[in-house]
Amino acid sequence: MKKYNFTAETAEKKKKRIKNIIAILENEYPNAHIVLNYRTPFELLVATVLSAQCTDERVNKVTEKLFKKYITIEDYLKVPQEELERDIFSTGFFKSKASKIRETARILLEQYNGKIPGTMEELTKLPGVGRKTANVLLANLFNVPGIVVDTHVIRLSNRLGFVDTDNPEKIEFALYEIVPKNKWITLTYVFIEHGRKICNARNPKCEQCAIQQYCKYYTEV
Ligand code: SF4
């Protein structure tokens, strides 16, 4: 893909540009929030682990049945692993996901009295929980600000010209430099919504895009 001159814009200009973008997108998507369905903190963890390399829609279909069968954390350990694998099969990578869910369930019961810990440090020690999942849990369970860098946030951050990398961690920290802390959670969900509805991976609908004037992909490439 042809690129614009990434280095030409100062941090101050980026801060102003992203502020305008967030304001417009907040207006476009006033109800932007997490799409994964869950009733308990552990269900959110399970849904987030299942969402790796899978759409949220597919995860919600799978968890609709899953969460009726597995009510408590212990339930995930009562069945043979193969049974859990079958129950989450259609989300892909089911062996690895089943193993991570069960191992995490075991650790939570043994070390945390069945509760989800509330710090990045503790969360990222759990199997299958990277910074992305940890930020989902911190934001939605503890209201701790953080930016969840999923595929949509990666794509938008690059197209809008705020980063020049696909590395989620680099993107997360680059965004922290230019987005006010009280907008970190908002940015996550308005970017995801915009990525789904307008700024699609294959065919971005630039002509319908409310933030086109602030987009480097649209104005400079
Ligand atoms: S102008 Fe196009 S590339 Fe830029 S954010 Fe909008 S849809 Fe995406």
PDB file of C-alpha atoms and ligand atoms in Angstrom:
ATOM      1  CA  MET A   1       0.000   0.000   0.000  1.00  0.00           C
ATOM      2  CA  LYS A   2       1.272   3.481  -0.843  1.00  0.00           C
ATOM      3  CA  LYS A   3       2.077   5.442   2.305  1.00  0.00           C
ATOM      4  CA  TYR A   4       1.932   9.108   3.185  1.00  0.00           C
ATOM      5  CA  ASN A   5       4.796  10.896   4.889  1.00  0.00           C
ATOM      6  CA  PHE A   6       4.307   9.495   8.374  1.00  0.00           C
ATOM      7  CA  THR A   7       7.080  11.427  10.078  1.00  0.00           C
ATOM      8  CA  ALA A   8       5.928  14.868   8.941  1.00  0.00           C
ATOM      9  CA  GLU A   9       3.264  15.382  11.607  1.00  0.00           C
ATOM     10  CA  THR A  10       4.136  16.539  15.126  1.00  0.00           C
ATOM     11  CA  ALA A  11       2.704  14.908  18.261  1.00  0.00           C
ATOM     12  CA  GLU A  12       0.764  18.101  18.963  1.00  0.00           C
ATOM     13  CA  LYS A  13      -0.927  17.953  15.578  1.00  0.00           C
ATOM     14  CA  LYS A  14      -1.719  14.280  16.048  1.00  0.00           C
ATOM     15  CA  LYS A  15      -3.290  15.070  19.415  1.00  0.00           C
ATOM     16  CA  LYS A  16      -5.554  17.691  17.875  1.00  0.00           C
ATOM     17  CA  ARG A  17      -6.455  15.466  14.947  1.00  0.00           C
ATOM     18  CA  ILE A  18      -7.357  12.467  17.073  1.00  0.00           C
ATOM     19  CA  LYS A  19      -9.366  14.664  19.443  1.00  0.00           C
ATOM     20  CA  ASN A  20     -11.509  15.791  16.505  1.00  0.00           C
ATOM     21  CA  ILE A  21     -11.824  12.232  15.227  1.00  0.00           C
ATOM     22  CA  ILE A  22     -12.970  10.901  18.604  1.00  0.00           C
ATOM     23  CA  ALA A  23     -15.535  13.715  18.951  1.00  0.00           C
ATOM     24  CA  ILE A  24     -17.013  12.909  15.539  1.00  0.00           C
ATOM     25  CA  LEU A  25     -17.048   9.163  16.110  1.00  0.00           C
ATOM     26  CA  GLU A  26     -18.614   9.559  19.568  1.00  0.00           C
ATOM     27  CA  ASN A  27     -21.399  11.422  17.829  1.00  0.00           C
ATOM     28  CA  GLU A  28     -21.684   8.755  15.127  1.00  0.00           C
ATOM     29  CA  TYR A  29     -21.671   5.853  17.584  1.00  0.00           C
ATOM     30  CA  PRO A  30     -23.024   7.144  20.914  1.00  0.00           C
ATOM     31  CA  ASN A  31     -23.708   3.612  22.134  1.00  0.00           C
ATOM     32  CA  ALA A  32     -20.438   2.002  21.070  1.00  0.00           C
ATOM     33  CA  HIS A  33     -19.563  -0.713  23.560  1.00  0.00           C
ATOM     34  CA  ILE A  34     -18.278  -4.249  23.773  1.00  0.00           C
ATOM     35  CA  VAL A  35     -20.228  -6.587  21.488  1.00  0.00           C
ATOM     36  CA  LEU A  36     -19.374  -9.853  23.270  1.00  0.00           C
ATOM     37  CA  ASN A  37     -22.201 -11.180  25.428  1.00  0.00           C
ATOM     38  CA  TYR A  38     -21.462 -12.238  29.020  1.00  0.00           C
ATOM     39  CA  ARG A  39     -23.120 -12.332  32.431  1.00  0.00           C
ATOM     40  CA  THR A  40     -20.156 -12.822  34.772  1.00  0.00           C
ATOM     41  CA  PRO A  41     -16.522 -11.670  34.803  1.00  0.00           C
ATOM     42  CA  PHE A  42     -15.336 -15.199  34.002  1.00  0.00           C
ATOM     43  CA  GLU A  43     -17.723 -15.393  31.058  1.00  0.00           C
ATOM     44  CA  LEU A  44     -16.187 -12.191  29.701  1.00  0.00           C
ATOM     45  CA  LEU A  45     -12.758 -13.768  30.017  1.00  0.00           C
ATOM     46  CA  VAL A  46     -13.955 -16.914  28.217  1.00  0.00           C
ATOM     47  CA  ALA A  47     -15.642 -14.892  25.440  1.00  0.00           C
ATOM     48  CA  THR A  48     -12.533 -12.769  24.967  1.00  0.00           C
ATOM     49  CA  VAL A  49     -10.259 -15.824  24.757  1.00  0.00           C
ATOM     50  CA  LEU A  50     -12.647 -17.346  22.196  1.00  0.00           C
ATOM     51  CA  SER A  51     -12.656 -14.149  20.138  1.00  0.00           C
ATOM     52  CA  ALA A  52      -8.986 -14.572  19.112  1.00  0.00           C
ATOM     53  CA  GLN A  53      -8.955 -15.160  15.329  1.00  0.00           C
ATOM     54  CA  CYS A  54     -12.761 -15.290  15.352  1.00  0.00           C
ATOM     55  CA  THR A  55     -15.579 -12.782  14.852  1.00  0.00           C
ATOM     56  CA  ASP A  56     -17.544 -11.522  17.846  1.00  0.00           C
ATOM     57  CA  GLU A  57     -20.746 -12.657  16.121  1.00  0.00           C
ATOM     58  CA  ARG A  58     -19.512 -16.239  15.930  1.00  0.00           C
ATOM     59  CA  VAL A  59     -18.349 -16.108  19.572  1.00  0.00           C
ATOM     60  CA  ASN A  60     -21.779 -14.879  20.691  1.00  0.00           C
ATOM     61  CA  LYS A  61     -23.428 -17.768  18.860  1.00  0.00           C
ATOM     62  CA  VAL A  62     -21.130 -20.267  20.553  1.00  0.00           C
ATOM     63  CA  THR A  63     -21.388 -18.740  24.024  1.00  0.00           C
ATOM     64  CA  GLU A  64     -25.175 -18.604  23.839  1.00  0.00           C
ATOM     65  CA  LYS A  65     -25.147 -22.393  24.269  1.00  0.00           C
ATOM     66  CA  LEU A  66     -21.855 -22.616  26.183  1.00  0.00           C
ATOM     67  CA  PHE A  67     -22.941 -20.331  29.020  1.00  0.00           C
ATOM     68  CA  LYS A  68     -26.126 -22.347  29.518  1.00  0.00           C
ATOM     69  CA  LYS A  69     -24.092 -25.522  29.998  1.00  0.00           C
ATOM     70  CA  TYR A  70     -21.148 -24.099  31.988  1.00  0.00           C
ATOM     71  CA  ILE A  71     -22.513 -21.983  34.810  1.00  0.00           C
ATOM     72  CA  THR A  72     -19.644 -21.862  37.338  1.00  0.00           C
ATOM     73  CA  ILE A  73     -15.883 -21.702  36.855  1.00  0.00           C
ATOM     74  CA  GLU A  74     -15.693 -25.240  38.271  1.00  0.00           C
ATOM     75  CA  ASP A  75     -17.936 -26.476  35.449  1.00  0.00           C
ATOM     76  CA  TYR A  76     -15.126 -25.892  32.939  1.00  0.00           C
ATOM     77  CA  LEU A  77     -12.963 -28.338  34.900  1.00  0.00           C
ATOM     78  CA  LYS A  78     -15.616 -30.963  35.543  1.00  0.00           C
ATOM     79  CA  VAL A  79     -15.809 -32.083  31.912  1.00  0.00           C
ATOM     80  CA  PRO A  80     -12.989 -33.781  29.963  1.00  0.00           C
ATOM     81  CA  GLN A  81     -11.026 -31.272  27.909  1.00  0.00           C
ATOM     82  CA  GLU A  82     -12.255 -32.925  24.686  1.00  0.00           C
ATOM     83  CA  GLU A  83     -15.823 -32.079  25.596  1.00  0.00           C
ATOM     84  CA  LEU A  84     -15.012 -28.393  26.054  1.00  0.00           C
ATOM     85  CA  GLU A  85     -13.081 -28.505  22.764  1.00  0.00           C
ATOM     86  CA  ARG A  86     -16.189 -29.790  20.999  1.00  0.00           C
ATOM     87  CA  ASP A  87     -18.331 -27.095  22.613  1.00  0.00           C
ATOM     88  CA  ILE A  88     -16.102 -24.282  21.318  1.00  0.00           C
ATOM     89  CA  PHE A  89     -14.999 -25.995  18.092  1.00  0.00           C
ATOM     90  CA  SER A  90     -16.404 -23.458  15.636  1.00  0.00           C
ATOM     91  CA  THR A  91     -14.412 -20.543  17.098  1.00  0.00           C
ATOM     92  CA  GLY A  92     -11.207 -22.113  15.724  1.00  0.00           C
ATOM     93  CA  PHE A  93      -7.974 -23.006  17.561  1.00  0.00           C
ATOM     94  CA  PHE A  94     -10.299 -24.923  19.882  1.00  0.00           C
ATOM     95  CA  LYS A  95      -7.632 -27.169  21.429  1.00  0.00           C
ATOM     96  CA  SER A  96      -5.450 -24.310  22.511  1.00  0.00           C
ATOM     97  CA  LYS A  97      -8.430 -22.177  23.626  1.00  0.00           C
ATOM     98  CA  ALA A  98      -9.939 -25.029  25.684  1.00  0.00           C
ATOM     99  CA  SER A  99      -6.629 -25.684  27.355  1.00  0.00           C
ATOM    100  CA  LYS A 100      -6.107 -21.986  28.189  1.00  0.00           C
ATOM    101  CA  ILE A 101      -9.633 -21.599  29.568  1.00  0.00           C
ATOM    102  CA  ARG A 102      -9.258 -24.651  31.801  1.00  0.00           C
ATOM    103  CA  GLU A 103      -5.794 -23.692  33.008  1.00  0.00           C
ATOM    104  CA  THR A 104      -6.984 -20.160  33.781  1.00  0.00           C
ATOM    105  CA  ALA A 105     -10.041 -21.553  35.606  1.00  0.00           C
ATOM    106  CA  ARG A 106      -7.733 -23.694  37.731  1.00  0.00           C
ATOM    107  CA  ILE A 107      -5.443 -20.771  38.608  1.00  0.00           C
ATOM    108  CA  LEU A 108      -8.366 -18.484  39.454  1.00  0.00           C
ATOM    109  CA  LEU A 109      -9.826 -21.082  41.801  1.00  0.00           C
ATOM    110  CA  GLU A 110      -6.484 -21.919  43.427  1.00  0.00           C
ATOM    111  CA  GLN A 111      -4.973 -18.460  43.717  1.00  0.00           C
ATOM    112  CA  TYR A 112      -7.752 -15.881  43.445  1.00  0.00           C
ATOM    113  CA  ASN A 113     -10.721 -17.496  45.164  1.00  0.00           C
ATOM    114  CA  GLY A 114     -12.475 -17.697  41.800  1.00  0.00           C
ATOM    115  CA  LYS A 115     -12.253 -13.943  41.162  1.00  0.00           C
ATOM    116  CA  ILE A 116     -10.710 -12.165  38.174  1.00  0.00           C
ATOM    117  CA  PRO A 117      -7.715 -10.091  39.350  1.00  0.00           C
ATOM    118  CA  GLY A 118      -7.838  -6.374  38.630  1.00  0.00           C
ATOM    119  CA  THR A 119      -4.314  -5.511  37.480  1.00  0.00           C
ATOM    120  CA  MET A 120      -2.535  -5.801  34.141  1.00  0.00           C
ATOM    121  CA  GLU A 121       0.361  -7.567  35.830  1.00  0.00           C
ATOM    122  CA  GLU A 122      -1.788 -10.318  37.356  1.00  0.00           C
ATOM    123  CA  LEU A 123      -4.024 -10.714  34.319  1.00  0.00           C
ATOM    124  CA  THR A 124      -1.215 -11.129  31.809  1.00  0.00           C
ATOM    125  CA  LYS A 125       0.201 -13.978  33.891  1.00  0.00           C
ATOM    126  CA  LEU A 126      -2.945 -16.015  33.169  1.00  0.00           C
ATOM    127  CA  PRO A 127      -2.710 -18.437  30.219  1.00  0.00           C
ATOM    128  CA  GLY A 128      -4.210 -16.972  27.066  1.00  0.00           C
ATOM    129  CA  VAL A 129      -4.458 -13.469  28.505  1.00  0.00           C
ATOM    130  CA  GLY A 130      -2.317 -10.961  26.626  1.00  0.00           C
ATOM    131  CA  ARG A 131      -2.522  -7.180  26.864  1.00  0.00           C
ATOM    132  CA  LYS A 132      -5.521  -7.070  24.538  1.00  0.00           C
ATOM    133  CA  THR A 133      -7.634  -9.427  26.656  1.00  0.00           C
ATOM    134  CA  ALA A 134      -6.379  -7.800  29.856  1.00  0.00           C
ATOM    135  CA  ASN A 135      -7.440  -4.378  28.609  1.00  0.00           C
ATOM    136  CA  VAL A 136     -10.894  -5.733  27.694  1.00  0.00           C
ATOM    137  CA  LEU A 137     -11.266  -7.117  31.229  1.00  0.00           C
ATOM    138  CA  LEU A 138      -9.861  -4.056  32.981  1.00  0.00           C
ATOM    139  CA  ALA A 139     -12.077  -1.658  31.004  1.00  0.00           C
ATOM    140  CA  ASN A 140     -15.306  -3.624  31.235  1.00  0.00           C
ATOM    141  CA  LEU A 141     -15.009  -5.137  34.721  1.00  0.00           C
ATOM    142  CA  PHE A 142     -13.018  -2.533  36.621  1.00  0.00           C
ATOM    143  CA  ASN A 143     -13.486   0.628  34.553  1.00  0.00           C
ATOM    144  CA  VAL A 144      -9.702   0.913  34.351  1.00  0.00           C
ATOM    145  CA  PRO A 145      -8.751   2.936  31.252  1.00  0.00           C
ATOM    146  CA  GLY A 146      -6.897   1.147  28.499  1.00  0.00           C
ATOM    147  CA  ILE A 147      -6.928   0.791  24.724  1.00  0.00           C
ATOM    148  CA  VAL A 148      -7.808  -2.604  23.279  1.00  0.00           C
ATOM    149  CA  VAL A 149      -5.805  -3.059  20.100  1.00  0.00           C
ATOM    150  CA  ASP A 150      -7.772  -5.499  17.979  1.00  0.00           C
ATOM    151  CA  THR A 151      -7.760  -5.885  14.206  1.00  0.00           C
ATOM    152  CA  HIS A 152     -10.001  -2.822  13.683  1.00  0.00           C
ATOM    153  CA  VAL A 153      -7.920  -0.585  15.938  1.00  0.00           C
ATOM    154  CA  ILE A 154      -4.761  -1.733  14.144  1.00  0.00           C
ATOM    155  CA  ARG A 155      -6.258  -0.933  10.740  1.00  0.00           C
ATOM    156  CA  LEU A 156      -7.755   2.436  11.669  1.00  0.00           C
ATOM    157  CA  SER A 157      -4.684   3.636  13.552  1.00  0.00           C
ATOM    158  CA  ASN A 158      -2.590   2.940  10.441  1.00  0.00           C
ATOM    159  CA  ARG A 159      -5.009   4.328   7.862  1.00  0.00           C
ATOM    160  CA  LEU A 160      -5.657   7.449   9.893  1.00  0.00           C
ATOM    161  CA  GLY A 161      -1.909   7.904  10.088  1.00  0.00           C
ATOM    162  CA  PHE A 162      -1.249   7.688  13.805  1.00  0.00           C
ATOM    163  CA  VAL A 163       1.096   4.721  13.583  1.00  0.00           C
ATOM    164  CA  ASP A 164       3.106   2.900  10.966  1.00  0.00           C
ATOM    165  CA  THR A 165       3.185  -0.595  12.392  1.00  0.00           C
ATOM    166  CA  ASP A 166       1.003  -3.675  12.876  1.00  0.00           C
ATOM    167  CA  ASN A 167       2.537  -4.408  16.284  1.00  0.00           C
ATOM    168  CA  PRO A 168      -0.385  -4.172  18.783  1.00  0.00           C
ATOM    169  CA  GLU A 169       1.768  -3.193  21.728  1.00  0.00           C
ATOM    170  CA  LYS A 170       3.536  -0.411  19.820  1.00  0.00           C
ATOM    171  CA  ILE A 171       0.147   0.862  18.635  1.00  0.00           C
ATOM    172  CA  GLU A 172      -1.287   0.760  22.154  1.00  0.00           C
ATOM    173  CA  PHE A 173       1.548   2.849  23.589  1.00  0.00           C
ATOM    174  CA  ALA A 174       1.647   5.231  20.619  1.00  0.00           C
ATOM    175  CA  LEU A 175      -2.065   5.945  21.137  1.00  0.00           C
ATOM    176  CA  TYR A 176      -1.549   6.525  24.871  1.00  0.00           C
ATOM    177  CA  GLU A 177       0.821   9.359  23.913  1.00  0.00           C
ATOM    178  CA  ILE A 178      -1.811  11.255  21.931  1.00  0.00           C
ATOM    179  CA  VAL A 179      -5.212  10.285  23.388  1.00  0.00           C
ATOM    180  CA  PRO A 180      -6.366  11.702  26.751  1.00  0.00           C
ATOM    181  CA  LYS A 181      -6.737   8.952  29.358  1.00  0.00           C
ATOM    182  CA  ASN A 182     -10.449   9.576  29.827  1.00  0.00           C
ATOM    183  CA  LYS A 183     -10.967   8.704  26.150  1.00  0.00           C
ATOM    184  CA  TRP A 184      -8.998   5.431  26.013  1.00  0.00           C
ATOM    185  CA  ILE A 185     -12.035   3.160  26.460  1.00  0.00           C
ATOM    186  CA  THR A 186     -14.184   5.352  24.199  1.00  0.00           C
ATOM    187  CA  LEU A 187     -11.572   5.295  21.440  1.00  0.00           C
ATOM    188  CA  THR A 188     -11.446   1.505  21.544  1.00  0.00           C
ATOM    189  CA  TYR A 189     -15.140   1.028  20.962  1.00  0.00           C
ATOM    190  CA  VAL A 190     -15.755   3.842  18.459  1.00  0.00           C
ATOM    191  CA  PHE A 191     -12.777   2.663  16.368  1.00  0.00           C
ATOM    192  CA  ILE A 192     -14.086  -0.928  16.438  1.00  0.00           C
ATOM    193  CA  GLU A 193     -17.564   0.230  15.430  1.00  0.00           C
ATOM    194  CA  HIS A 194     -16.194   2.440  12.637  1.00  0.00           C
ATOM    195  CA  GLY A 195     -13.970  -0.383  11.433  1.00  0.00           C
ATOM    196  CA  ARG A 196     -16.942  -2.717  11.239  1.00  0.00           C
ATOM    197  CA  LYS A 197     -19.368  -0.328   9.602  1.00  0.00           C
ATOM    198  CA  ILE A 198     -17.306   1.990   7.363  1.00  0.00           C
ATOM    199  CA  CYS A 199     -13.562   1.450   7.389  1.00  0.00           C
ATOM    200  CA  ASN A 200     -13.686  -2.204   6.335  1.00  0.00           C
ATOM    201  CA  ALA A 201     -10.494  -4.114   5.714  1.00  0.00           C
ATOM    202  CA  ARG A 202     -11.066  -4.715   2.002  1.00  0.00           C
ATOM    203  CA  ASN A 203     -13.352  -1.901   0.876  1.00  0.00           C
ATOM    204  CA  PRO A 204     -13.286   1.141   3.112  1.00  0.00           C
ATOM    205  CA  LYS A 205     -16.328   3.316   2.384  1.00  0.00           C
ATOM    206  CA  CYS A 206     -14.324   6.546   2.330  1.00  0.00           C
ATOM    207  CA  GLU A 207     -17.020   8.528   0.518  1.00  0.00           C
ATOM    208  CA  GLN A 208     -19.448   7.866   3.405  1.00  0.00           C
ATOM    209  CA  CYS A 209     -16.847   8.378   6.124  1.00  0.00           C
ATOM    210  CA  ALA A 210     -17.490  11.122   8.689  1.00  0.00           C
ATOM    211  CA  ILE A 211     -13.790  11.494   9.495  1.00  0.00           C
ATOM    212  CA  GLN A 212     -12.392  11.525   5.955  1.00  0.00           C
ATOM    213  CA  GLN A 213     -11.020  15.078   6.317  1.00  0.00           C
ATOM    214  CA  TYR A 214      -8.810  13.865   9.197  1.00  0.00           C
ATOM    215  CA  CYS A 215      -7.698  10.656   7.506  1.00  0.00           C
ATOM    216  CA  LYS A 216      -4.246  10.398   5.956  1.00  0.00           C
ATOM    217  CA  TYR A 217      -5.279   7.432   3.828  1.00  0.00           C
ATOM    218  CA  TYR A 218      -8.018   9.569   2.283  1.00  0.00           C
ATOM    219  CA  THR A 219      -6.266  12.926   2.073  1.00  0.00           C
ATOM    220  CA  GLU A 220      -2.659  12.037   1.338  1.00  0.00           C
ATOM    221  CA  VAL A 221      -2.313   8.623  -0.256  1.00  0.00           C
TER     222      VAL A 221
HETATM  223  S1  SF4 B   1     -11.565   7.927   5.024  1.00  0.00           S
HETATM  224 FE1  SF4 B   1     -11.555   5.794   4.376  1.00  0.00          FE
HETATM  225  S2  SF4 B   1      -9.639   4.957   5.145  1.00  0.00           S
HETATM  226 FE2  SF4 B   1     -10.021   6.858   6.235  1.00  0.00          FE
HETATM  227  S3  SF4 B   1     -11.069   6.246   8.107  1.00  0.00           S
HETATM  228 FE3  SF4 B   1     -12.613   6.763   6.604  1.00  0.00          FE
HETATM  229  S4  SF4 B   1     -13.138   4.830   5.629  1.00  0.00           S
HETATM  230 FE4  SF4 B   1     -11.195   4.541   6.693  1.00  0.00          FE
END
